[in-house]
Short mmCIF file of C-alpha atoms and ligand atoms in Angstrom, two decimals:
data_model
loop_
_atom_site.label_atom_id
_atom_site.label_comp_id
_atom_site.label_asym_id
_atom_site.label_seq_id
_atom_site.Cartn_x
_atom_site.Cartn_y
_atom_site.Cartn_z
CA UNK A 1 -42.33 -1.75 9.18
CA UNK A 2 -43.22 -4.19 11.96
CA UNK A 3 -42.62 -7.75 11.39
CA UNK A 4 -45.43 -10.43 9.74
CA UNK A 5 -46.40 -13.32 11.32
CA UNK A 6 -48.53 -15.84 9.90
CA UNK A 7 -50.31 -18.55 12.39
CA UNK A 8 -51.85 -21.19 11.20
CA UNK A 9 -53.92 -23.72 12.89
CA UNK A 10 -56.94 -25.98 13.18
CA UNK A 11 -58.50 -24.87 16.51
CA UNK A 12 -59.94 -21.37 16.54
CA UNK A 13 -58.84 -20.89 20.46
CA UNK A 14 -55.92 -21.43 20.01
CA UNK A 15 -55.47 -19.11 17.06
CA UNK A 16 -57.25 -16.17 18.94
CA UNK A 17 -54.59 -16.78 21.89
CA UNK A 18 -51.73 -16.76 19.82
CA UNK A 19 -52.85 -13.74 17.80
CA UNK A 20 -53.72 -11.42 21.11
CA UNK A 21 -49.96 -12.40 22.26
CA UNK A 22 -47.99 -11.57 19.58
CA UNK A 23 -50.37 -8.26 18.88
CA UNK A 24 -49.77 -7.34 22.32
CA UNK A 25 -45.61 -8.11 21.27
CA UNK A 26 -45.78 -5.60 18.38
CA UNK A 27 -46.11 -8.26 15.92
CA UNK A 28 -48.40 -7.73 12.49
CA UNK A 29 -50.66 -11.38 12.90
CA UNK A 30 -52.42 -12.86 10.26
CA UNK A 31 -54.05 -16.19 11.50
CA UNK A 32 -55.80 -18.70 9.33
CA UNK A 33 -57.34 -21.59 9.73
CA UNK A 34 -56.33 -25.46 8.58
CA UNK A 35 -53.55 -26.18 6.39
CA UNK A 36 -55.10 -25.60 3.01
CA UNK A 37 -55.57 -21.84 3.39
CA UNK A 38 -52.50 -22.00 5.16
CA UNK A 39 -50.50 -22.78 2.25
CA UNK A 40 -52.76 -20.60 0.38
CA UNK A 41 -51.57 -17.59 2.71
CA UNK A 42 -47.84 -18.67 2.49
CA UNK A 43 -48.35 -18.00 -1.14
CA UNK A 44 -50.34 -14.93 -1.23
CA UNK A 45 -48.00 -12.90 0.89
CA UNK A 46 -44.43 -12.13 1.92
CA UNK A 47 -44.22 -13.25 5.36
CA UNK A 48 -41.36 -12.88 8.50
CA UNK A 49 -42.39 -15.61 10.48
CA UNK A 50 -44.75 -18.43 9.85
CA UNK A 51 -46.08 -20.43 12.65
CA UNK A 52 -47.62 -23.56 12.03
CA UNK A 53 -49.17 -26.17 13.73
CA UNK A 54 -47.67 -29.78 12.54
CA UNK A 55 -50.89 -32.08 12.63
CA UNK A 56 -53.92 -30.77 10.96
CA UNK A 57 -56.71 -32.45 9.42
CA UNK A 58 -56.15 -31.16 6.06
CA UNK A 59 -53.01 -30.48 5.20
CA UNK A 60 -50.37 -30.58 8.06
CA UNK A 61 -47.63 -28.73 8.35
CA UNK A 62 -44.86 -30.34 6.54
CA UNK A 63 -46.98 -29.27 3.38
CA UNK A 64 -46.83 -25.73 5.04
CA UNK A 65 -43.18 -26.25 5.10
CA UNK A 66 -42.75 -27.23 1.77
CA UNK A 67 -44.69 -24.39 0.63
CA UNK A 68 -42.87 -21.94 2.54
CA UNK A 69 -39.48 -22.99 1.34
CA UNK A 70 -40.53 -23.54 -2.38
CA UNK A 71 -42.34 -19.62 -1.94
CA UNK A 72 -40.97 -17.69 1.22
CA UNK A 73 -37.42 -18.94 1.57
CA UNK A 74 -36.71 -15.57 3.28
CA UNK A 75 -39.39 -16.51 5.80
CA UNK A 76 -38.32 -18.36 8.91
CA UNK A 77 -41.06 -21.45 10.20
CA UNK A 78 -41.79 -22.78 13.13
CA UNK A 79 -43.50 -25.79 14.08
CA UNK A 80 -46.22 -26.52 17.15
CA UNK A 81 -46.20 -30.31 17.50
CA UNK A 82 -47.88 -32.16 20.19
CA UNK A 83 -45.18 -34.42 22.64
CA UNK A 84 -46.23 -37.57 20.53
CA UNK A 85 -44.83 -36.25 16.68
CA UNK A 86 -41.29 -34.94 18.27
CA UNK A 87 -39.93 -37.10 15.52
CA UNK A 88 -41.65 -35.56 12.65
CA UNK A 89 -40.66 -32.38 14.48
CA UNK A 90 -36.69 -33.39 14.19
CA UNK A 91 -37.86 -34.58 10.53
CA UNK A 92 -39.13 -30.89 9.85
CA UNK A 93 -35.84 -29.49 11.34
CA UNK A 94 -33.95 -31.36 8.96
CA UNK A 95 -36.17 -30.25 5.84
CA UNK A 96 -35.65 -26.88 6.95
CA UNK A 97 -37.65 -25.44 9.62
CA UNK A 98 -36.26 -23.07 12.16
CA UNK A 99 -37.38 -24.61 15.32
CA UNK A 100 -40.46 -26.40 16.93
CA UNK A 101 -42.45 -25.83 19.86
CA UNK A 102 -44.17 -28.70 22.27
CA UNK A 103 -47.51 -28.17 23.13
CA UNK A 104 -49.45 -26.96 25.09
CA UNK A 105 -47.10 -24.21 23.81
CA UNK A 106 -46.17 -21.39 26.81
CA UNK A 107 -46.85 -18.18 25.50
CA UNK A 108 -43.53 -16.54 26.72
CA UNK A 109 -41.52 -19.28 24.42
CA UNK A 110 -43.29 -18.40 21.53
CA UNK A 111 -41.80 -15.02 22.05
CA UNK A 112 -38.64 -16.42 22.63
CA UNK A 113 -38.57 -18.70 19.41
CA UNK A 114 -39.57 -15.86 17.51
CA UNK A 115 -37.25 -14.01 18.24
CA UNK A 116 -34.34 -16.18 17.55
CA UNK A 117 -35.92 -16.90 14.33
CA UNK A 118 -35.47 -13.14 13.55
CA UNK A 119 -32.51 -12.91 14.93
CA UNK A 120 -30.95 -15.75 13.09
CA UNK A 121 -32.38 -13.97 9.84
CA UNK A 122 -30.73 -10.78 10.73
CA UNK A 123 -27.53 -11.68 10.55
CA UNK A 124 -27.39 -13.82 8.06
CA UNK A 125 -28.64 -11.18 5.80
CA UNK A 126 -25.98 -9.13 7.57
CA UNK A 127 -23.43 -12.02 6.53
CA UNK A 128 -24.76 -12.03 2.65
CA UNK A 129 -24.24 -8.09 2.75
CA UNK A 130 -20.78 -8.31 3.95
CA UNK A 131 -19.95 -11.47 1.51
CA UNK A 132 -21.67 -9.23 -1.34
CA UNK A 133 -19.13 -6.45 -0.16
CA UNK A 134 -16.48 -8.71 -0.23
CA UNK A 135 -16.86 -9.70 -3.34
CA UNK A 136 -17.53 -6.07 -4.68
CA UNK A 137 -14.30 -5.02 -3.19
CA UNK A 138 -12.12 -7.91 -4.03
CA UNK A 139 -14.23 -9.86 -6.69
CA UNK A 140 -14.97 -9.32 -10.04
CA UNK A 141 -16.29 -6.02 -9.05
CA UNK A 142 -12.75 -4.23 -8.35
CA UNK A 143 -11.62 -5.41 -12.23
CA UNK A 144 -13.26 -1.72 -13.90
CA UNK A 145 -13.42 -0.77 -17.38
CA UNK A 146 -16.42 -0.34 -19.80
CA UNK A 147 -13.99 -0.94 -22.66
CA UNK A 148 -15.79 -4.15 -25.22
CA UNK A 149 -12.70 -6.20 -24.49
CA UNK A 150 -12.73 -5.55 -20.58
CA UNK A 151 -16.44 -6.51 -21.06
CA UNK A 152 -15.36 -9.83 -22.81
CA UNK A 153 -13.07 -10.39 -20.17
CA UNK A 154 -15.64 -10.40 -17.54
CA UNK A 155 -17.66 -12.90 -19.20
CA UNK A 156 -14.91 -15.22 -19.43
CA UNK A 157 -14.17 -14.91 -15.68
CA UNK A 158 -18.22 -15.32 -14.87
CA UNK A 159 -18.10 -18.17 -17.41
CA UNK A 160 -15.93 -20.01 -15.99
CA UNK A 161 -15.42 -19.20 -12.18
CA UNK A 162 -17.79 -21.96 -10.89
CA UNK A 163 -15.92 -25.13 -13.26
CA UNK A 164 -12.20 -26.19 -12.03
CA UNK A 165 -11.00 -26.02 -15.45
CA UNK A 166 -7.38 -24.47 -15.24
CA UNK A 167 -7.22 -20.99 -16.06
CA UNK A 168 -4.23 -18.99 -17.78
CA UNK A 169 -3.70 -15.41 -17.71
CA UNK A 170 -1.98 -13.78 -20.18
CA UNK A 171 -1.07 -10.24 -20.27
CA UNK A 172 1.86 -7.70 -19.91
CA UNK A 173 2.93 -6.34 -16.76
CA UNK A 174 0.11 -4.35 -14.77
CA UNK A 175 -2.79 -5.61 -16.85
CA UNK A 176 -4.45 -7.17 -13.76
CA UNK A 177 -3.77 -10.78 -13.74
CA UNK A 178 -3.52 -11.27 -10.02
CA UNK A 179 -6.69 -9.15 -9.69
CA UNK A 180 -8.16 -11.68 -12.38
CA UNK A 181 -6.68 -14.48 -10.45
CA UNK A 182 -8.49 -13.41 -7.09
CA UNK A 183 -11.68 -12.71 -8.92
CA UNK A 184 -12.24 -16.32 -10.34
CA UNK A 185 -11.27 -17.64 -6.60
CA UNK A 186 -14.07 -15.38 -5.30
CA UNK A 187 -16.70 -15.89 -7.67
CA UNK A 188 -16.32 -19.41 -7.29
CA UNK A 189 -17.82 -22.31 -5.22
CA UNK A 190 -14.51 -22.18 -3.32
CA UNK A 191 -14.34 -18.70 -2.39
CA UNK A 192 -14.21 -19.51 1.22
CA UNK A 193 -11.66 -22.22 1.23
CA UNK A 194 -7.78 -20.51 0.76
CA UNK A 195 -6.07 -18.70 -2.41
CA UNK A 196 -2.65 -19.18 -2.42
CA UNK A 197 -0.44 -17.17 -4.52
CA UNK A 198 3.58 -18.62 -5.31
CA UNK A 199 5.45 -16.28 -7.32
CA UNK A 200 7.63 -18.62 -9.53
CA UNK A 201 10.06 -16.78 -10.45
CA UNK A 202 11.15 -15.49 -6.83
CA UNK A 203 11.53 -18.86 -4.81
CA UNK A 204 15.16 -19.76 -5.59
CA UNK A 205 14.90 -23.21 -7.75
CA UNK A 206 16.86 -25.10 -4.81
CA UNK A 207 13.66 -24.35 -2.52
CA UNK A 208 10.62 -24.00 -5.39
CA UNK A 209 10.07 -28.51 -5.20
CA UNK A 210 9.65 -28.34 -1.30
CA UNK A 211 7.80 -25.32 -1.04
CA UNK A 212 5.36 -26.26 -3.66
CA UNK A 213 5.47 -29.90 -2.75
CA UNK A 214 5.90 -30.00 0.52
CA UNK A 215 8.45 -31.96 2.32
CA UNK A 216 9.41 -34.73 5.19
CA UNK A 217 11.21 -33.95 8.05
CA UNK A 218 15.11 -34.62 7.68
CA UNK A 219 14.36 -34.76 3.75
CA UNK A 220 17.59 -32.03 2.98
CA UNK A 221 19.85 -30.43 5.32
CA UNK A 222 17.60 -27.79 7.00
CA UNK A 223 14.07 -29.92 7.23
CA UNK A 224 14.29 -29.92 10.64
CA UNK A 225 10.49 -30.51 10.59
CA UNK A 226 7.63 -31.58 8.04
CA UNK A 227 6.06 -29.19 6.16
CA UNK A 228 3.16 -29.87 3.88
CA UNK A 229 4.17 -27.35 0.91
CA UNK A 230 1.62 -25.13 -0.91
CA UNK A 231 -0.24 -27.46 -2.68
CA UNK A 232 -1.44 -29.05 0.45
CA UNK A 233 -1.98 -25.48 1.72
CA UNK A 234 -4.71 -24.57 -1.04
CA UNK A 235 -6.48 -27.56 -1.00
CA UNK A 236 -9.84 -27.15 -1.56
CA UNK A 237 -9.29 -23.85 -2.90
CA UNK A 238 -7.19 -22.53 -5.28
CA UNK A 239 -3.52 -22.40 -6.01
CA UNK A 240 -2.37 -19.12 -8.14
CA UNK A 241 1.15 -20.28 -9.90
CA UNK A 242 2.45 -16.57 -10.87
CA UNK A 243 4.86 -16.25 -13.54
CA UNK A 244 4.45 -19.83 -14.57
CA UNK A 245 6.85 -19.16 -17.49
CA UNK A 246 9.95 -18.73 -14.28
CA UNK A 247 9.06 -22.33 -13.39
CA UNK A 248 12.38 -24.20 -14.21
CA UNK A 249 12.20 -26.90 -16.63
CA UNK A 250 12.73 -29.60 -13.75
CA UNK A 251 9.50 -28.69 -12.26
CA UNK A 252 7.70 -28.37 -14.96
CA UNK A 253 7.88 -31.84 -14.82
CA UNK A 254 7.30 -32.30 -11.61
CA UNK A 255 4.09 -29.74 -11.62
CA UNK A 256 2.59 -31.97 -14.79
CA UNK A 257 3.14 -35.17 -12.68
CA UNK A 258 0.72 -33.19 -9.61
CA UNK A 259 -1.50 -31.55 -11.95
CA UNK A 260 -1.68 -35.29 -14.48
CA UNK A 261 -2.23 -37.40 -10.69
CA UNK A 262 -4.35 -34.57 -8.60
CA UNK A 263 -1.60 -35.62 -5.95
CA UNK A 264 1.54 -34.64 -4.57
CA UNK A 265 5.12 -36.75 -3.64
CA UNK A 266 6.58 -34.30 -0.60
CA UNK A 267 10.30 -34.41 -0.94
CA UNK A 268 11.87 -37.60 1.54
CA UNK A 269 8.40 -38.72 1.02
CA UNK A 270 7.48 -42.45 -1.03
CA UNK A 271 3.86 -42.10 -1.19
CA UNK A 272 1.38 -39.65 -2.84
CA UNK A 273 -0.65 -37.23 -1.22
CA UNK A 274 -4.08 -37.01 -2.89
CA UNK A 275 -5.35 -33.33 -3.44
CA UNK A 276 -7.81 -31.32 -4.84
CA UNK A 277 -6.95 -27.50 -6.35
CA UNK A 278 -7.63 -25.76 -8.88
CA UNK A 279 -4.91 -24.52 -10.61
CA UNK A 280 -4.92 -20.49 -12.24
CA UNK A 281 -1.40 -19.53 -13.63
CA UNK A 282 -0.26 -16.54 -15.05
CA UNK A 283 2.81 -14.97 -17.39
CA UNK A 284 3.40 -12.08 -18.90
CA UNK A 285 5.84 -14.06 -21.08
CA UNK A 286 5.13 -15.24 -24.58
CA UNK A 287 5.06 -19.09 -23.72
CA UNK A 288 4.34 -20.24 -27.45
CA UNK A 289 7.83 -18.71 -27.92
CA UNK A 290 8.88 -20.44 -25.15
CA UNK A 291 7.81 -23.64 -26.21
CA UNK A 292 9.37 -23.25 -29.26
CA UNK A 293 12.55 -22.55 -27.42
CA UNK A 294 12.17 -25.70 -26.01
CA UNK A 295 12.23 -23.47 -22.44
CA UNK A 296 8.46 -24.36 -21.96
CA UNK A 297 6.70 -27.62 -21.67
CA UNK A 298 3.88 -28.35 -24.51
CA UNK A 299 2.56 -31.05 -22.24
CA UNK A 300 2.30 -28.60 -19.44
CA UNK A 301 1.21 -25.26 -21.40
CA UNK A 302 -1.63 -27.35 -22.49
CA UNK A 303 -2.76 -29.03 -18.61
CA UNK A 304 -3.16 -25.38 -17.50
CA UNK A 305 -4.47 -23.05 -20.51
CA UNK A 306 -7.68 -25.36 -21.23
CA UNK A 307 -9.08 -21.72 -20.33
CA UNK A 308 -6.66 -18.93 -21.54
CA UNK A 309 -8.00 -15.45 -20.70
CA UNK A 310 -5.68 -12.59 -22.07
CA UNK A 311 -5.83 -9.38 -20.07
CA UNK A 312 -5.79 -6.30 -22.52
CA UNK A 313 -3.02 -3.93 -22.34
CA UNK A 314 -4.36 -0.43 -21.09
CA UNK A 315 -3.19 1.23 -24.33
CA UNK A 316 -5.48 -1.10 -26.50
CA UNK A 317 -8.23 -0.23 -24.37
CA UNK A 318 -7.80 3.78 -24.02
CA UNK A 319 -11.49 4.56 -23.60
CA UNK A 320 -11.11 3.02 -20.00
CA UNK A 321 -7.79 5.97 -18.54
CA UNK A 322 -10.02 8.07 -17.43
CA UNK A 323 -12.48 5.89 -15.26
CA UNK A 324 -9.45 4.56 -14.45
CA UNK A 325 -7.63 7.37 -13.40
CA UNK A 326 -10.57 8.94 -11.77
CA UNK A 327 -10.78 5.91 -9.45
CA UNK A 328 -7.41 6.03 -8.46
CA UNK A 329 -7.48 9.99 -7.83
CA UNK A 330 -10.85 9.59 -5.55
CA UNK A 331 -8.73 6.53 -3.43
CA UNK A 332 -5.56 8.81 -3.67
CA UNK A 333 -7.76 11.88 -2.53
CA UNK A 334 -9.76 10.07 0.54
CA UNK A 335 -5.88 8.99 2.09
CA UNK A 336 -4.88 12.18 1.75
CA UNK A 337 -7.78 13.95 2.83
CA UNK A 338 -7.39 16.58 0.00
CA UNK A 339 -10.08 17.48 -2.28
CA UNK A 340 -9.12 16.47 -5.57
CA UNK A 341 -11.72 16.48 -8.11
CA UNK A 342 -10.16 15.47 -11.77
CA UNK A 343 -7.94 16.44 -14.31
CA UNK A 344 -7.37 19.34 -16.05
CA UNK A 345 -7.38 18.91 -19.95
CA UNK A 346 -4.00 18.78 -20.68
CA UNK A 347 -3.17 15.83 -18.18
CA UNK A 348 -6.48 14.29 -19.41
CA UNK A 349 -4.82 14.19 -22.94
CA UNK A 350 -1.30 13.06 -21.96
CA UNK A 351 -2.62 10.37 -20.08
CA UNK A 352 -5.05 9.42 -23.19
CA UNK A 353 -2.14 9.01 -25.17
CA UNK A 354 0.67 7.95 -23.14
CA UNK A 355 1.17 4.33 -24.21
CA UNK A 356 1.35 2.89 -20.67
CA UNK A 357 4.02 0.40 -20.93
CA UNK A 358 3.25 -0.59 -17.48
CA UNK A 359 -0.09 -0.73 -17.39
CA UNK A 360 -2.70 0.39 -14.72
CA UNK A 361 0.08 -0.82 -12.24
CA UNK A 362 1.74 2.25 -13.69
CA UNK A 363 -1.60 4.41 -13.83
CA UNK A 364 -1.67 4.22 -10.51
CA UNK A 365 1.94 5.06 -10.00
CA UNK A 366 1.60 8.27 -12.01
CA UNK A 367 -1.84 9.41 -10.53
CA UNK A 368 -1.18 8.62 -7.11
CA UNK A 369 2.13 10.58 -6.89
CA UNK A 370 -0.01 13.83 -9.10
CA UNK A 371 -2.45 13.52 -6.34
CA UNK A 372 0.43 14.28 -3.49
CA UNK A 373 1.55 17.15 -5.77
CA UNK A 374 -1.15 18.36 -7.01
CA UNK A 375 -2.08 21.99 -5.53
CA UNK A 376 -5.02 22.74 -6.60
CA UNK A 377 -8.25 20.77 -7.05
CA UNK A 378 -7.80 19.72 -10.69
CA UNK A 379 -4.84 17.51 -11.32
CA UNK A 380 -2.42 19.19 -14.00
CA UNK A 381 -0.17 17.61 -15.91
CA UNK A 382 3.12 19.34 -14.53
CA UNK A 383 1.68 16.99 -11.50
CA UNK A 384 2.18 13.63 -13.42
CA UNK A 385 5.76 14.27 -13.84
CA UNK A 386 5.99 14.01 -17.50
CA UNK A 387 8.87 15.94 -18.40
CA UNK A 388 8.16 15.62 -21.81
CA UNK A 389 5.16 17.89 -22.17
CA UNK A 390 5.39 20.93 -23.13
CA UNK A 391 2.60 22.33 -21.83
CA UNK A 392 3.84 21.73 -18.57
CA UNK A 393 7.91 21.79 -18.62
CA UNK A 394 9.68 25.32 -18.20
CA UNK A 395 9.88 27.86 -21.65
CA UNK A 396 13.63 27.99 -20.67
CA UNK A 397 14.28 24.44 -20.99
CA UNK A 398 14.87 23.97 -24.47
CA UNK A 399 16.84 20.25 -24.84
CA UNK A 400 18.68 18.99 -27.71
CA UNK A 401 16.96 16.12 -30.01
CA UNK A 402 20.03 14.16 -28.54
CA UNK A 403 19.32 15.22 -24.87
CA UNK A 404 15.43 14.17 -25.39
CA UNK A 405 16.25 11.06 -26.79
CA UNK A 406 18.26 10.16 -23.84
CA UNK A 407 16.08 11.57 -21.48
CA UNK A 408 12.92 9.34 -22.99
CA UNK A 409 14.92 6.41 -23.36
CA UNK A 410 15.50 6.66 -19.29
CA UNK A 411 11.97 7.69 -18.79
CA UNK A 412 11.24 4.44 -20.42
CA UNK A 413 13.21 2.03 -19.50
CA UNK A 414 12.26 3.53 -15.89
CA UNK A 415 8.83 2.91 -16.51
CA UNK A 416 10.03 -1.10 -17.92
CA UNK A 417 11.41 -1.50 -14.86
CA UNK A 418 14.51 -1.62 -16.32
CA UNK A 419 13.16 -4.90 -18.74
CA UNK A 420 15.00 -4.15 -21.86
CA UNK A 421 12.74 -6.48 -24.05
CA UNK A 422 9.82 -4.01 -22.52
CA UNK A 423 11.23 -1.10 -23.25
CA UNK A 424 12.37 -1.95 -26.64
CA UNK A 425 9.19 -2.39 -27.70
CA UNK A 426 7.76 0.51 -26.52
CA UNK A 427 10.56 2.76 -28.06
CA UNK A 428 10.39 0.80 -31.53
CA UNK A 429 13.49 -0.61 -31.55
CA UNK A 430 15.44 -3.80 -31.04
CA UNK A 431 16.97 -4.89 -27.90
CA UNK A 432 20.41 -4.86 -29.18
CA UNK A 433 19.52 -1.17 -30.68
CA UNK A 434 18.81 -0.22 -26.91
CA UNK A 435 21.30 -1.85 -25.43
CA UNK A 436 23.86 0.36 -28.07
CA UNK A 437 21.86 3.43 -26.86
CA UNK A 438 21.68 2.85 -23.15
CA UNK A 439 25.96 2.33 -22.96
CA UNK A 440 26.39 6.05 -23.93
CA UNK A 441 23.73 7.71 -21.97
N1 ATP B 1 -9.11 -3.52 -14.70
C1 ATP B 1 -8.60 -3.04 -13.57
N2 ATP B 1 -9.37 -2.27 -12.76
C2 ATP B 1 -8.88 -1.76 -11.62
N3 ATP B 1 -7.64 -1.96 -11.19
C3 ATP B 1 -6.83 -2.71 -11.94
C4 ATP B 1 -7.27 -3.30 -13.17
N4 ATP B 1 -6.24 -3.99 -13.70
C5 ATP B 1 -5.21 -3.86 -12.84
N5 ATP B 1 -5.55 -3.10 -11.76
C6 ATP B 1 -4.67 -2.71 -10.66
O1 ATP B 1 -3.36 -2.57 -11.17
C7 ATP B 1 -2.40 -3.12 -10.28
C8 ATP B 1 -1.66 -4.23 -10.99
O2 ATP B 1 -2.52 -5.34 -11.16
P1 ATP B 1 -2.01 -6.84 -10.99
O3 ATP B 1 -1.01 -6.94 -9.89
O4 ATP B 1 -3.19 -7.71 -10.93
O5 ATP B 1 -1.27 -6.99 -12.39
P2 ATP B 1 -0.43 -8.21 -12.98
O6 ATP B 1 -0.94 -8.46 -14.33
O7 ATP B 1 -0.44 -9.33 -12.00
O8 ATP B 1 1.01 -7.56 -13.10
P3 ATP B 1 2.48 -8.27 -13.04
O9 ATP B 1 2.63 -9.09 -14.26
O10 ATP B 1 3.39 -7.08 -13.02
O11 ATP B 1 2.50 -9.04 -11.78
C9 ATP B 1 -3.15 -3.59 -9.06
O12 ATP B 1 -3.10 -2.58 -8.07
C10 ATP B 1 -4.55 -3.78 -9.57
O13 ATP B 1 -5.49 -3.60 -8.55
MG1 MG B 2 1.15 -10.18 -10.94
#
């Protein structure tokens, strides 16, 4: 489709000159006369280019202007302004038009300025495509599911992605929290300014004040230079406090001061450092109990859950395994170049009712190490490793209850990660039950 241009000017010459040029330049022209149908056009049409000229006796072309960016604000306009109006012409820049040029215009600029003009729109609708992909890859489009309460998580992320309320995610291990937390920076007015994760439960308490607060140089034995901490690192974007319920009591105050005084006090340091962050934390700990406890500040808990969004486990949202699990297999399958194409039944039904203590974090475990075993093009489920089917485990291998029991017990406190409180739930028992258990395997 060739590109449309739409001239508009008072004097008839000038319009026949312009329209022969650009014709003879491959252009589609449309030229009308005076301002009024000139607007009239603008609205009447989709348009690539408009070219106006800037004093008419009508309507002149700051009208056109308006019109085009109210109507056409694909459309890129340029003025023609006699030597005399160049400031209305920097006026019409500022409002939005693309460029102007002085008459008597030169017939070879006009190519030029066109040009640039569709240039200019080219890639920035190359730049929106690649900030749409982006977003689909690391936005709210990588959190999948179809499940109602996946669904009702989305609309709290969309709901509140463009305030700076503080945001809490809850949700076991694997449930997608940090996915969450990267999907509210994205979707949000600060998507391009930094998103800066801390882990708070792996910076060693001795270090977690200066690296979150920053700190002067000579402030503790090591500072052998200012550093301006985390806080100061996000600013203007976001700051992702992981495993919130880690953060020592100490800093909890310390982090209610910030969050209370939208500054920072580096450590050495007497004055405050004004900032602005938005705060999204996340735990998979149960910090009601913590409060209780007296291990979790109420003051706190409530500064950063004004919005808490709870991430579903994957077992209370079962519907979702196998889109799930086929989007992991077709990632799996591309790396590995192999052609994998789904699951045979019998995996399909373990992994439907396998309670997932780990979540999609360990979905993906289990279907990415199927796909490297797998043989054929369905995934079976002798591939997922679950040594408990019996589908898939060998006729001769007939264990004792006693034997099972220990071997699920491992199986599951493998899949914990070795978190007793985890895997104690999962089995159905208490911790101390487990703990009795897990000295005689
Ligand atoms: N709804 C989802 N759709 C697609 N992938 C998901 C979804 N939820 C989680 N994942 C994937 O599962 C893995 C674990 O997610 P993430 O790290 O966000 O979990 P988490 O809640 O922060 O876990 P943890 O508490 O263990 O840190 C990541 O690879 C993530 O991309
Ligand atoms: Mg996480």
């Amino acid at each position: 489709m060739s590109v449309r241009i739409l001239v508009i000017d008072d004097d008839a010459d000038m319009l026949a000159m312009l329209c022969r040029h650009l014709e003879q330049e491959g252009f589609a022209v449309t030229t009308v006369r005076g301002g009024a149908a000139g607007v009239a056009a603008v609205r009447a049409e989709e348009w690539d280019v408009i070219l106006t000229d800037l004093v008419m006796d009508d309507i002149g072309g700051m009208e056109v202007l308006a019109a085009a960016r109210e109507h056409r604000p694909a459309a890129r306009v340029l003025l023609m302004t006699a030597f005399g109006s160049l400031e209305t012409a920097i006026e019409a820049m500022r409002e939005g038009a693309y460029d102007y040029l002085t008459k008597p215009v030169k017939l070879g600029e006009v190519t030029v300025a066109i040009t640039r003009a569709l240039e200019d729109r080219r890639l920035r609708r190359e730049n929106e495509r690649l900030r749409a992909r982006v977003e689909a890859e690391h936005g709210i489009g990588r959190i999948l599911g179809e499940s109602k309460v996946v669904e009702a998580v989305l609309e709290q992320i969309r709901a509140v992605a463009d305030s700076d309320a503080p945001v809490l995610l809850l949700g076991e291990s694997g449930t997608g929290k940090e996915l969450a937390a990267r999907a509210l920076h994205l979707a949000g007015p600060r998507r391009a300014e930094p998103f800066v994760p801390v882990n708070c439960g792996a910076i060693p308490e001795s270090l977690l004040e200066a690296e979150l607060f920053g700190h002067e140089k000579g402030a503790f034995t090591g500072a052998d230079r200012r550093r301006p901490g985390l806080f100061l690192t996000a600013n203007h974007g976001t700051l992702f406090l992981d495993e919130i319920g880690d953060l020592p009591v100490t800093l909890q105050v310390k982090l209610l001061r910030a969050v209370q005084e939208h500054a920072v006090r580096p450590v050495g340091s007497a004055g405050l450092v004004p900032l602005d962050v938005r705060l999204i934390s996340a735990t998979h700990r149960d910090l009601a109990q913590m409060i209780h406890d007296g291990q979790f500040r109420e003051d706190l808990y409530y500064r950063l859950a004004v919005v808490p969004i709870r991430l579903p486990a994957l077992r209370e949202r079962p519907d979702d395994i196998p889109l799930l699990a086929h989007h992991v297999l077709d990632g799996a399958a591309r790396r590995l170049g192999k052609a994998l194409t789904g699951f045979d039944e019998a995996a399909m039904t373990w992994m439907t009712g396998h309670r997932w203590p780990g979540n999609v974090r360990e979905l993906e475990n289990v279907v990415e190490r199927a796909a490297v075993l797998a043989k054929g093009p369905l995934v079976t489920v002798a591939d997922l490793g679950t040594e408990f089917s019996l589908a898939g485990g060998m006729p001769s291998l007939r264990p004792t209850l006693d034997e099972l029991e220990s071997q699920y017990i491992r199986r599951v406190l493998d899949e914990s990660r070795g978190d007793k409180p985890t895997a104690a739930r999962v089995l159905g028992v208490s911790v101390r039950t487990l703990q009795r258990r897990v000295k005689v395997l």
